[in-house]
Short mmCIF file of C-alpha atoms in Angstrom, two decimals:
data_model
loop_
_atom_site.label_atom_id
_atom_site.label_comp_id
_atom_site.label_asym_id
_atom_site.label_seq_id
_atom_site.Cartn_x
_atom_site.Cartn_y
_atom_site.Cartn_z
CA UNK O 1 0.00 0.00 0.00
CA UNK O 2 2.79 2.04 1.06
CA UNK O 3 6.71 1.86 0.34
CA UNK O 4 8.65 1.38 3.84
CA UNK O 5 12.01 2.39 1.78
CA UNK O 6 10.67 5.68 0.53
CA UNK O 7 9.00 6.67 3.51
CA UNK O 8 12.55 5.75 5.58
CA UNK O 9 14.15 7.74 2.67
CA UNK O 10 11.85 10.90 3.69
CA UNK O 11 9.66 10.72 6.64
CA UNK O 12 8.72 14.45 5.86
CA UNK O 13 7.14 14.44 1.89
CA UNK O 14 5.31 11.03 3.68
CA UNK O 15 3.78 13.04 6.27
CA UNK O 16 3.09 16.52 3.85
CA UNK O 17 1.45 13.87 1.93
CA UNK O 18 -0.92 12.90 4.21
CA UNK O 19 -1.43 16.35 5.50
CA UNK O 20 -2.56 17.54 2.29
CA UNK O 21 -5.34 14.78 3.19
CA UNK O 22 -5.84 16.31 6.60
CA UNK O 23 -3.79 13.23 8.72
CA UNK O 24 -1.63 13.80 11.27
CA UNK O 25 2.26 12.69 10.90
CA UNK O 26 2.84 9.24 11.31
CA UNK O 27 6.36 8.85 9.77
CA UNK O 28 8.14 9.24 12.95
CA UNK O 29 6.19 6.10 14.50
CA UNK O 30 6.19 4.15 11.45
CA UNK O 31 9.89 4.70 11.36
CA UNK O 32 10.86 3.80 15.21
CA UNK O 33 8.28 0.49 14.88
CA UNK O 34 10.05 -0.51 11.19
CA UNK O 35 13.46 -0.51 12.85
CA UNK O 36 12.16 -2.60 16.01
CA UNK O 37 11.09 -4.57 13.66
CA UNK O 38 14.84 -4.79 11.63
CA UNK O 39 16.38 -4.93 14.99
CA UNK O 40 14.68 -7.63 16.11
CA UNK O 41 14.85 -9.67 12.95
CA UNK O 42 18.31 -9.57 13.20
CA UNK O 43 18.25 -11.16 16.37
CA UNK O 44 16.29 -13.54 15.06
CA UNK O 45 18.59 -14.53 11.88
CA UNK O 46 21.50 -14.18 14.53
CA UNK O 47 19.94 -17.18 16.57
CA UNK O 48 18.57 -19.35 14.28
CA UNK O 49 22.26 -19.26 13.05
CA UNK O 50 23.59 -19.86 16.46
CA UNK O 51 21.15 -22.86 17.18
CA UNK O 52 22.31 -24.54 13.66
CA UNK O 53 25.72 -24.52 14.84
CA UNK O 54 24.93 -25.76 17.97
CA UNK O 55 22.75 -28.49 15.98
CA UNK O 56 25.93 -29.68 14.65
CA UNK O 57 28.36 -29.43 17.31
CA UNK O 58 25.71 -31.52 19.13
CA UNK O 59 26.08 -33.89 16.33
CA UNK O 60 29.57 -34.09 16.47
CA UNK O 61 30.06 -34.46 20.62
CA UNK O 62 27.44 -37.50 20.21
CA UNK O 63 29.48 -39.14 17.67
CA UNK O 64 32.25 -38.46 19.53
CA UNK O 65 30.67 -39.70 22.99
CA UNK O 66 31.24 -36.20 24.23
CA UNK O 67 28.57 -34.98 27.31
CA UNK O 68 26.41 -32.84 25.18
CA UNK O 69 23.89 -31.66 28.38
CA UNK O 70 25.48 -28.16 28.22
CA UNK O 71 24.86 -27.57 24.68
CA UNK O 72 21.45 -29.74 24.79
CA UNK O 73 20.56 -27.27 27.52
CA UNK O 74 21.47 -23.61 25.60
CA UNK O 75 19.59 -25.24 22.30
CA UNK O 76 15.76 -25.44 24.24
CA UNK O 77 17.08 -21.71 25.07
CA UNK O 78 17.79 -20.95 22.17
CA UNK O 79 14.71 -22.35 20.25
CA UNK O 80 12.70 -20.44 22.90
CA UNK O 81 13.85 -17.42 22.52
CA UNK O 82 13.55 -18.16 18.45
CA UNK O 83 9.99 -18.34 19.59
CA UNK O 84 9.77 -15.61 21.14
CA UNK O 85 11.33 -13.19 18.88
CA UNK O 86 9.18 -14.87 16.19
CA UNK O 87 6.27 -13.81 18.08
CA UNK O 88 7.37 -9.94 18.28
CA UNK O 89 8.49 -9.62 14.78
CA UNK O 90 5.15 -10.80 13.60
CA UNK O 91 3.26 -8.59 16.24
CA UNK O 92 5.45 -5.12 15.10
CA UNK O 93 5.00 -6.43 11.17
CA UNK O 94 1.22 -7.06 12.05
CA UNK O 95 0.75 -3.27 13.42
CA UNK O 96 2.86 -1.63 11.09
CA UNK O 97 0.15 -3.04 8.67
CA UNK O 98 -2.55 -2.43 10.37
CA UNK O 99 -1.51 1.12 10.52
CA UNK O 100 -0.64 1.53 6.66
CA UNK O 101 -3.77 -0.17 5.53
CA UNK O 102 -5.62 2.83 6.94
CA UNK O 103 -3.71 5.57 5.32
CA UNK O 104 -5.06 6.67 2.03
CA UNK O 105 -2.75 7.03 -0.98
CA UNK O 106 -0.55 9.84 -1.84
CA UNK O 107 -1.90 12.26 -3.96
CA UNK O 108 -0.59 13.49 -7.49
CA UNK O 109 0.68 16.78 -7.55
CA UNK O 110 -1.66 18.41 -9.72
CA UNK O 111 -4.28 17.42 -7.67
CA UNK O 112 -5.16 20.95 -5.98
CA UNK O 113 -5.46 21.62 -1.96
CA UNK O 114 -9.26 22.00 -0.81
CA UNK O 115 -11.63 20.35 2.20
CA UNK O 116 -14.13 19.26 0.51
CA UNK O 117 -16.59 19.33 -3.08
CA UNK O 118 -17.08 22.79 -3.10
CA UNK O 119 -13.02 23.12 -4.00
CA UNK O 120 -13.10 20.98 -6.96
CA UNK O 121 -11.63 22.60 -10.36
CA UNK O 122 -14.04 22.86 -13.52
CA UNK O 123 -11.83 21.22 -16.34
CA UNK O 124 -14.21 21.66 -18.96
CA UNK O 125 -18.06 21.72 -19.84
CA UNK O 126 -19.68 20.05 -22.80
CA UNK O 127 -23.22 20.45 -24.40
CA UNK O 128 -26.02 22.99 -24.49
CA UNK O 129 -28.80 22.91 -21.22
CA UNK O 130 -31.91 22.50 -22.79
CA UNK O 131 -33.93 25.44 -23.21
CA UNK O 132 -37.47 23.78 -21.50
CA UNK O 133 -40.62 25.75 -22.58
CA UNK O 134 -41.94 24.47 -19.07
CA UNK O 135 -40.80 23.37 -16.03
CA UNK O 136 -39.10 20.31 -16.01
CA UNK O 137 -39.78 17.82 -13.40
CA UNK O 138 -36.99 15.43 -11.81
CA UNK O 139 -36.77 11.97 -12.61
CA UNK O 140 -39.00 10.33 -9.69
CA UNK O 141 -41.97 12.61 -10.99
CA UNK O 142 -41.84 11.76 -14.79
CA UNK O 143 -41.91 7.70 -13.54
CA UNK O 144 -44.23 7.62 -11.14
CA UNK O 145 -46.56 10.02 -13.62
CA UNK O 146 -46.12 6.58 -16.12
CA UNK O 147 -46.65 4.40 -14.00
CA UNK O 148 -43.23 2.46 -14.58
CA UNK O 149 -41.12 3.57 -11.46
CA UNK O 150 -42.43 1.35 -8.37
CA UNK O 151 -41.27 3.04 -4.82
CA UNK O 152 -43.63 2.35 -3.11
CA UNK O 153 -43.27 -1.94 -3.78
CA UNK O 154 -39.61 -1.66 -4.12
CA UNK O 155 -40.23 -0.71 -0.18
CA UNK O 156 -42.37 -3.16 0.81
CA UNK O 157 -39.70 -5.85 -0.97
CA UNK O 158 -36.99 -4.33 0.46
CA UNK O 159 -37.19 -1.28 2.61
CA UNK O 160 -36.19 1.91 1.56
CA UNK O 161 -33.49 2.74 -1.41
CA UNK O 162 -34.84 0.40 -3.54
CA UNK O 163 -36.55 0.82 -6.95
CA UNK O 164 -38.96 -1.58 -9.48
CA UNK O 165 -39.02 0.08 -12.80
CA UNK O 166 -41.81 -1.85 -15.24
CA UNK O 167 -41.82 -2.03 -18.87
CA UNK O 168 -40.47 0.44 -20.99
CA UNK O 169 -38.19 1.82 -18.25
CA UNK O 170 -36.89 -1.62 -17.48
CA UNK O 171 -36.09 -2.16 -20.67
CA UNK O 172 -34.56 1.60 -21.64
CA UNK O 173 -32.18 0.68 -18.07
CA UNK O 174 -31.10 -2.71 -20.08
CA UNK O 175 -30.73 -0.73 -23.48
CA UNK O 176 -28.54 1.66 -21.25
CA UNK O 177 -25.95 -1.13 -20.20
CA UNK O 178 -25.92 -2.99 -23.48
CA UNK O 179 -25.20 0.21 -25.50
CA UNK O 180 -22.32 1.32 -22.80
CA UNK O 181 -20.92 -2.64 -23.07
CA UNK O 182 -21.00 -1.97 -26.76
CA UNK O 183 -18.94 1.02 -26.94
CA UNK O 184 -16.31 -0.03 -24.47
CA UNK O 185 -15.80 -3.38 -26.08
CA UNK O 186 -16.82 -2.66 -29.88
CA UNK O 187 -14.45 1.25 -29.68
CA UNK O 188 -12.30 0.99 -27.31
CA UNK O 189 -11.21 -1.80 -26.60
CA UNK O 190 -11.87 -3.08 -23.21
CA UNK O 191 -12.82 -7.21 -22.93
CA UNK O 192 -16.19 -7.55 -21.57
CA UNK O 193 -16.21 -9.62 -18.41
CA UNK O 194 -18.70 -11.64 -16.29
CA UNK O 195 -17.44 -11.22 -12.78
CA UNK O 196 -18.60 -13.19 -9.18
CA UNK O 197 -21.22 -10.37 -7.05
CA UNK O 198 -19.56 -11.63 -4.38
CA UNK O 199 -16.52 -11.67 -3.25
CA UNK O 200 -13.89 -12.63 -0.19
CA UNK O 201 -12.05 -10.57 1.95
CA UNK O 202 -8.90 -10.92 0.48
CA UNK O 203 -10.43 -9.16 -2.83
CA UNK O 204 -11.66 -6.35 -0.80
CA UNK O 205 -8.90 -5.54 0.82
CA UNK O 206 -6.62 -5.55 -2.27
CA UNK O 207 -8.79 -3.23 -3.58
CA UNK O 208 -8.43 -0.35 -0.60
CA UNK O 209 -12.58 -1.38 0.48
CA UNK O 210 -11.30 -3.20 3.54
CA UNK O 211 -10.55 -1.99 6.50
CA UNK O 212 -11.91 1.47 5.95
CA UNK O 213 -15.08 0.77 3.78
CA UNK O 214 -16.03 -2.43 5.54
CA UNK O 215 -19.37 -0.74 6.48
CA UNK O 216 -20.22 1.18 3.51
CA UNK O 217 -20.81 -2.95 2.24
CA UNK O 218 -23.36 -5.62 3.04
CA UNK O 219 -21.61 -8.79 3.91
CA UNK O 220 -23.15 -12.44 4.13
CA UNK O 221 -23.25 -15.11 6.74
CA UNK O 222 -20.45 -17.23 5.63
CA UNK O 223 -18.08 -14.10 5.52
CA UNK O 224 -18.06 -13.08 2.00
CA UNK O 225 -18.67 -9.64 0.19
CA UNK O 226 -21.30 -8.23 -1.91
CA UNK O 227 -19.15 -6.06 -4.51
CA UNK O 228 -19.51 -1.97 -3.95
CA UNK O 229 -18.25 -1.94 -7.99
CA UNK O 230 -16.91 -4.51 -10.57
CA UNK O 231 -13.49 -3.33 -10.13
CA UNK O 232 -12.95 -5.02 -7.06
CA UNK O 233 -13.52 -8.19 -9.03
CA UNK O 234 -11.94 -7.07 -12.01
CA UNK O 235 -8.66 -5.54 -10.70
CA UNK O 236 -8.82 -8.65 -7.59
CA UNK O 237 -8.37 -10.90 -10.81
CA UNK O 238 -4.75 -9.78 -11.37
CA UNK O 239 -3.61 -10.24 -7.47
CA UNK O 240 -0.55 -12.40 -6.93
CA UNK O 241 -0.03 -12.77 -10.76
CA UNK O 242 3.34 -11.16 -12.70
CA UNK O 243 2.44 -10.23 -15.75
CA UNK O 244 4.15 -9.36 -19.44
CA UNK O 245 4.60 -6.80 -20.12
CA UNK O 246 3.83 -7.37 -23.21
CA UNK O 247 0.32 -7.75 -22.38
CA UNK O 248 -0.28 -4.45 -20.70
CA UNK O 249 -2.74 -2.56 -20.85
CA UNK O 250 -5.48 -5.06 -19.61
CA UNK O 251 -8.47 -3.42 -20.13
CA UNK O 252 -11.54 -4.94 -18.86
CA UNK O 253 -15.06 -4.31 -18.54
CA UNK O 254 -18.03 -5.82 -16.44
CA UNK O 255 -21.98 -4.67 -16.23
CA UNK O 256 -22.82 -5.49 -12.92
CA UNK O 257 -25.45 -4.84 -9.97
CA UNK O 258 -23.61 -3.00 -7.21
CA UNK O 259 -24.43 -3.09 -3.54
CA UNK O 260 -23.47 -0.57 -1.20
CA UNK O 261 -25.02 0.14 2.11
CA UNK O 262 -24.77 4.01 1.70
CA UNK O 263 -23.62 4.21 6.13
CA UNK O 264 -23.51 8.11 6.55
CA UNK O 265 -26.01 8.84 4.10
CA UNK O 266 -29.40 9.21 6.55
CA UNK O 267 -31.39 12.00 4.95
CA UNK O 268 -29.42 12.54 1.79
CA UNK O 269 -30.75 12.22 -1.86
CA UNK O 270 -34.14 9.80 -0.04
CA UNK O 271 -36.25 10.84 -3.35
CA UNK O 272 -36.08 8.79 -6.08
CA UNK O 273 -33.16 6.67 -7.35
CA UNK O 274 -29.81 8.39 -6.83
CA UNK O 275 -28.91 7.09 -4.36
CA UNK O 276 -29.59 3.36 -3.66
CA UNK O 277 -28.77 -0.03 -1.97
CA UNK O 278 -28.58 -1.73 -5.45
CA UNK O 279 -27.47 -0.40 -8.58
CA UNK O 280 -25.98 -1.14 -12.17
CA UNK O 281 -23.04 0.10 -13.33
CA UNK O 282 -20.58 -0.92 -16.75
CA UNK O 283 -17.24 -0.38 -14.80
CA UNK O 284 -13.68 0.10 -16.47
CA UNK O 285 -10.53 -1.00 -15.22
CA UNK O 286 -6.99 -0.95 -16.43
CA UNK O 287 -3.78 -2.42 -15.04
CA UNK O 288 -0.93 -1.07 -16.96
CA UNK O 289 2.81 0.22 -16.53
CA UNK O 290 3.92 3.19 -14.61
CA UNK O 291 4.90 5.32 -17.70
CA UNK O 292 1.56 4.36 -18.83
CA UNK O 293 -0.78 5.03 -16.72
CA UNK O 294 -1.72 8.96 -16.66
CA UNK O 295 -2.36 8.74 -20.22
CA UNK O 296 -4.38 5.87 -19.71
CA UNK O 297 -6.02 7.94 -16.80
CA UNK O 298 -7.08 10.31 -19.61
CA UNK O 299 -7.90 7.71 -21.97
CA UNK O 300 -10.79 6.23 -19.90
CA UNK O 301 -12.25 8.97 -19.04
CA UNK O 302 -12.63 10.57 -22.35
CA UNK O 303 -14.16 6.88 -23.15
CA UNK O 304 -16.86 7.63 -20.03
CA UNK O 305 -17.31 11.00 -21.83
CA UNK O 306 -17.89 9.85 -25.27
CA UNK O 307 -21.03 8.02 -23.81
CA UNK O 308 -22.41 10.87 -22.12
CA UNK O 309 -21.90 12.87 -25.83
CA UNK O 310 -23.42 9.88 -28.01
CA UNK O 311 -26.79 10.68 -25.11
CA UNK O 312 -26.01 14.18 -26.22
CA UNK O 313 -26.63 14.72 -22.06
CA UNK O 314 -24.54 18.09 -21.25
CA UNK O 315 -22.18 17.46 -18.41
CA UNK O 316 -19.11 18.81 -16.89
CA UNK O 317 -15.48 17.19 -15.69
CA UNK O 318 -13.95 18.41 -12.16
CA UNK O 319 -10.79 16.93 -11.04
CA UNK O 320 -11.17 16.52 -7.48
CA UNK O 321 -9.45 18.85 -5.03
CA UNK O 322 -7.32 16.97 -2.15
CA UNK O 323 -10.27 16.62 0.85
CA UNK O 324 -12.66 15.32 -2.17
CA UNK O 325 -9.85 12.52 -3.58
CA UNK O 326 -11.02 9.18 -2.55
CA UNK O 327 -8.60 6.55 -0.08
CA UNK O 328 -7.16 4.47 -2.84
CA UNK O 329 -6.86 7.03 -5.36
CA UNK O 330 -3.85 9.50 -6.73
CA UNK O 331 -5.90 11.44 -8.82
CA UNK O 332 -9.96 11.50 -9.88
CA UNK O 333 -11.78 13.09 -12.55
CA UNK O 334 -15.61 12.93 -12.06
CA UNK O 335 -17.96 13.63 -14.22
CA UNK O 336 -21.11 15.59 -13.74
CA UNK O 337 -24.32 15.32 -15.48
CA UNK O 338 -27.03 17.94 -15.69
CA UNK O 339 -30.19 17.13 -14.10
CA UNK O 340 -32.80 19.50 -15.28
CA UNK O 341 -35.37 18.64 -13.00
CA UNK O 342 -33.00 19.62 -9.88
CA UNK O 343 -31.77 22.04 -11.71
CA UNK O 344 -28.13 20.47 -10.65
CA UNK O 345 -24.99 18.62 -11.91
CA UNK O 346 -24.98 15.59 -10.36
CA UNK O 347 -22.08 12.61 -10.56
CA UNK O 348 -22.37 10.13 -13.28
CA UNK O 349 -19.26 8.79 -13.36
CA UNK O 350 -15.67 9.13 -11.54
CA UNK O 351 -12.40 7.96 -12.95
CA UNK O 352 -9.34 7.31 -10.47
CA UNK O 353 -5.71 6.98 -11.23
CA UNK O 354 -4.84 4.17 -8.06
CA UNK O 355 -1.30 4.18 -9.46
CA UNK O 356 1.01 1.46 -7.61
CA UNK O 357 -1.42 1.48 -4.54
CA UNK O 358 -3.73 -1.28 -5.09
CA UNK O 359 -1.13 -3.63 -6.62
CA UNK O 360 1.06 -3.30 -3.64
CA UNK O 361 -1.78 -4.51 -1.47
CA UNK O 362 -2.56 -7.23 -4.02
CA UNK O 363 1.56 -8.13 -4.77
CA UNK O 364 0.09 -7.38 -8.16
CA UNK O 365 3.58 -6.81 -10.45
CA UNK O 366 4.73 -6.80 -14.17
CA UNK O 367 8.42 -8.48 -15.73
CA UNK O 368 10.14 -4.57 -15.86
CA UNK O 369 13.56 -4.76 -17.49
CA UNK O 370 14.61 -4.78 -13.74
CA UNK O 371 12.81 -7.36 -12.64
CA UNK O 372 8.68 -7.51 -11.34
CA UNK O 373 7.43 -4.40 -10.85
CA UNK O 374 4.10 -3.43 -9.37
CA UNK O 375 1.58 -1.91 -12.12
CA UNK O 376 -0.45 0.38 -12.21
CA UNK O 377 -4.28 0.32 -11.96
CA UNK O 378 -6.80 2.59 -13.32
CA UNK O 379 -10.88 2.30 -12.68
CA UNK O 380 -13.73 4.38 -13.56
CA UNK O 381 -17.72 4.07 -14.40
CA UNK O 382 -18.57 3.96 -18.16
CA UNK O 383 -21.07 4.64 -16.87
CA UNK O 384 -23.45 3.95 -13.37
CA UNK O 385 -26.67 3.11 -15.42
CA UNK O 386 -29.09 4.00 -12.99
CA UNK O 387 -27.85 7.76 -12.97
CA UNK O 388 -27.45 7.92 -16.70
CA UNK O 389 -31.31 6.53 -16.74
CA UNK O 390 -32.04 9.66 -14.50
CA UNK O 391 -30.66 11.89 -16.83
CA UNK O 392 -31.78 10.45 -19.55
CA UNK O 393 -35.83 10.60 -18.04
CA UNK O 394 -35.15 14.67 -17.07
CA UNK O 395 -32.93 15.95 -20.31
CA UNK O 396 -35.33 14.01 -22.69
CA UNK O 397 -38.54 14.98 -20.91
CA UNK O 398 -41.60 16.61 -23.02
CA UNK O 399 -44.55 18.30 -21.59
CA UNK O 400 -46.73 15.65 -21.85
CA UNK O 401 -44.47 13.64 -19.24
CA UNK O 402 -43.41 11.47 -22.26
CA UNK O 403 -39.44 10.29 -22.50
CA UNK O 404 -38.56 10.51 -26.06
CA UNK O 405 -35.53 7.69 -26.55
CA UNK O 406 -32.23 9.31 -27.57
CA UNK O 407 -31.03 8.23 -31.01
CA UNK O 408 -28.09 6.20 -29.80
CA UNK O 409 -30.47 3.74 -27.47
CA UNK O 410 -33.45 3.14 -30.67
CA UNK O 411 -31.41 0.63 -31.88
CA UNK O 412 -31.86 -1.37 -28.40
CA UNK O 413 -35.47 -0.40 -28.08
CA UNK O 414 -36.64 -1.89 -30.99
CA UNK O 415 -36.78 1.28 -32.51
CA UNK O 416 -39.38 2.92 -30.09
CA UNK O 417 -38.83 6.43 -30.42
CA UNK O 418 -40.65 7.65 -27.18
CA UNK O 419 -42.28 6.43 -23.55
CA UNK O 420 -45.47 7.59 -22.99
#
């Protein structure tokens, strides 16, 4: 997650780093607890040498018919204090650990200082707001009005966060994911995948959600994970392996339902379906090289984009300021979509540069002309379906309350041109 050697190297840009994030130093403990640990490794290697001499002089003295008690009696000594330095190493490894696997990753420089959204830089802004001749309503209005957005069932299902769409909202959701799967796969590249919903801890935890996120997920009786995103299972399937380099960039792509327990979020967003229990989302991922990877950064999210401009749905990119950066991520570009019915950008899609942070915490590495080296990896939303429905419903609205479909999704509708 973190380099020990660079942070020895300079306790001080560790700690700035993390202050940028609003963490106190910990470079000075993390220091004095890594050289306990080296210390008493040492002593360690130093008698596990001294009892294999004394194995053999042992050896010798009973071949020789020597009295051996003496050196009988220092080797249980020996092998207990083996044991017990055994025990502390692993205890100051274990809470070094435990102490790194809470500290978010280092930001990229040209991520700018801020506390929180309202800091976040404007890169650009695409499309023209539609001009409405009447007041547009938001999403939740124009599917109830249809009759083919079901809160009130999804609730007593479920509880609350959940939505039933019927019919021709069902199927415009579907048409959604299969035109987003097409794009990635058919344009750009990316190999669609069919990935597990859930998922064990080890695959969680190499991809930053555990410890910090563990309740922000729903987890099941026999200890397993119901995924937040694809790209836990999608950059979890490159953990342990070295790859060629040859072969880089993997780019991979899953439509999945997502599950997410949204802890925190009493009171926030309760209307309608932004924010919910269970979602769909077309995730990307990419695991490439260092060099690689801030183009790639740029790559995939100018692929998220390009779906948002084939909708013709006016949105906006921010790169996140330092308090609005995610744990795992160096760098994030979100994109915003305009919801005319709120009258608000809301997020559609985020794209984070994780550099070398998940593959450390995965031993995830690639055959470097130095030897392995950990990759890089990339993941972003291409885009969360459910959202891109909602501003689909409130950019396409007419004044009848009817949805007409966007060009690029006719071809998945059977060419029905409008709902309602």
């Amino acid at each position: 997650m973190h380099d020990l050697r660079a942070l020895r190297a300079d306790p001080a840009s560790f700690d700035a780093a993390l202050a940028r994030r609003g963490i106190a130093p910990v470079a000075s403990s993390l220091v004095t607890r890594d050289e306990e640990r080296r210390t008493t490794l040492q002593a360690l290697q130093e008698r596990q040498a001294q009892r294999k001499n004394l194995a053999k002089e042992i050896g010798q003295g009973k071949r020789a018919q020597v009295n051996t008690s003496d050196l009988e009696a220092r080797a249980v000594e020996l092998r207990d204090e083996i044991a017990t330095l055994e025990i502390r190493a692993n205890e100051i490894e274990r809470g070094i650990s435990d102490v790194l696997a809470t500290l978010p990753n280092r930001l990229d420089e040209s991520v700018p200082d801020g506390k929180d959204e309202t800091e976040n830089v404007t890169i650009k802004e695409w499309g023209t707001r539609r001009d409405f001749s009447f007041t547009p309503k938001q999403h939740f209005e124009l599917g109830e009005a249809l009759g083919l957005m079901d809160f009130p069932t999804a609730a007593k299902l479920s509880g609350a966060r959940f939505t039933v769409l019927r019919g021709a909202l069902s199927r415009l959701e579907r048409a959604l994911g299969q035109f987003m799967l097409d794009v990635h796969t058919q344009e750009f590249g990316y190999s669609e995948t069919s990935v597990p919903l859930l998922v064990n801890d080890a695959a969680m935890y190499g991809t930053d959600k555990l410890p910090k996120f563990a309740e922000d997920s729903f987890r099941t009786e026999d200890g397993r994970w119901l995924i937040p995103t694809a790209e836990v299972p999608l950059t979890a399937s490159v953990a342990g392996d070295i790859l060629d380099a040859k072969t880089l960039p993997l780019r991979m792509t899953a439509l999945s339902a997502c599950f997410r327990s949204e802890a925190g979020s009493a009171g926030r967003d309760v209307r309608g379906m932004l924010r919910q229990h269970q979602f769909s989302k077309v995730e990307l991922v990419s695991v490439t090289t260092p060099e690689e990877s801030e183009a790639e950064h740029e790559r995939m999210t100018r692929c998220a984009e390009t779906i948002l401009e084939r909708l013709e749905i006016p949105y906006r990119r921010l790169l996140l300021c330092a308090g609005d950066t995610g744990f795992g991520a160096a760098k994030t570009f979100d994109l915003e979509g305009w919801l005319p019915g709120q009258q608000a950008w809301r997020e559609i899609s985020s794209c984070s540069n994780t550099r070398d942070f998940q593959a450390r915490r995965m031993n995830a590495r690639y055959r470097a002309e130095n030897g392995p080296a950990f990759v890089h990896t990339l993941n972003g939303s291409g885009l969360a379906v459910g959202r891109t429905l909602i501003a689909v419903l409130e950019n396409y609205q007419m004044e009848t309350g009817a949805i007409t479909v966007p060009d690029a999704l006719r071809p998945y509708m059977a060419g029905i041109e409008q709902i309602g």
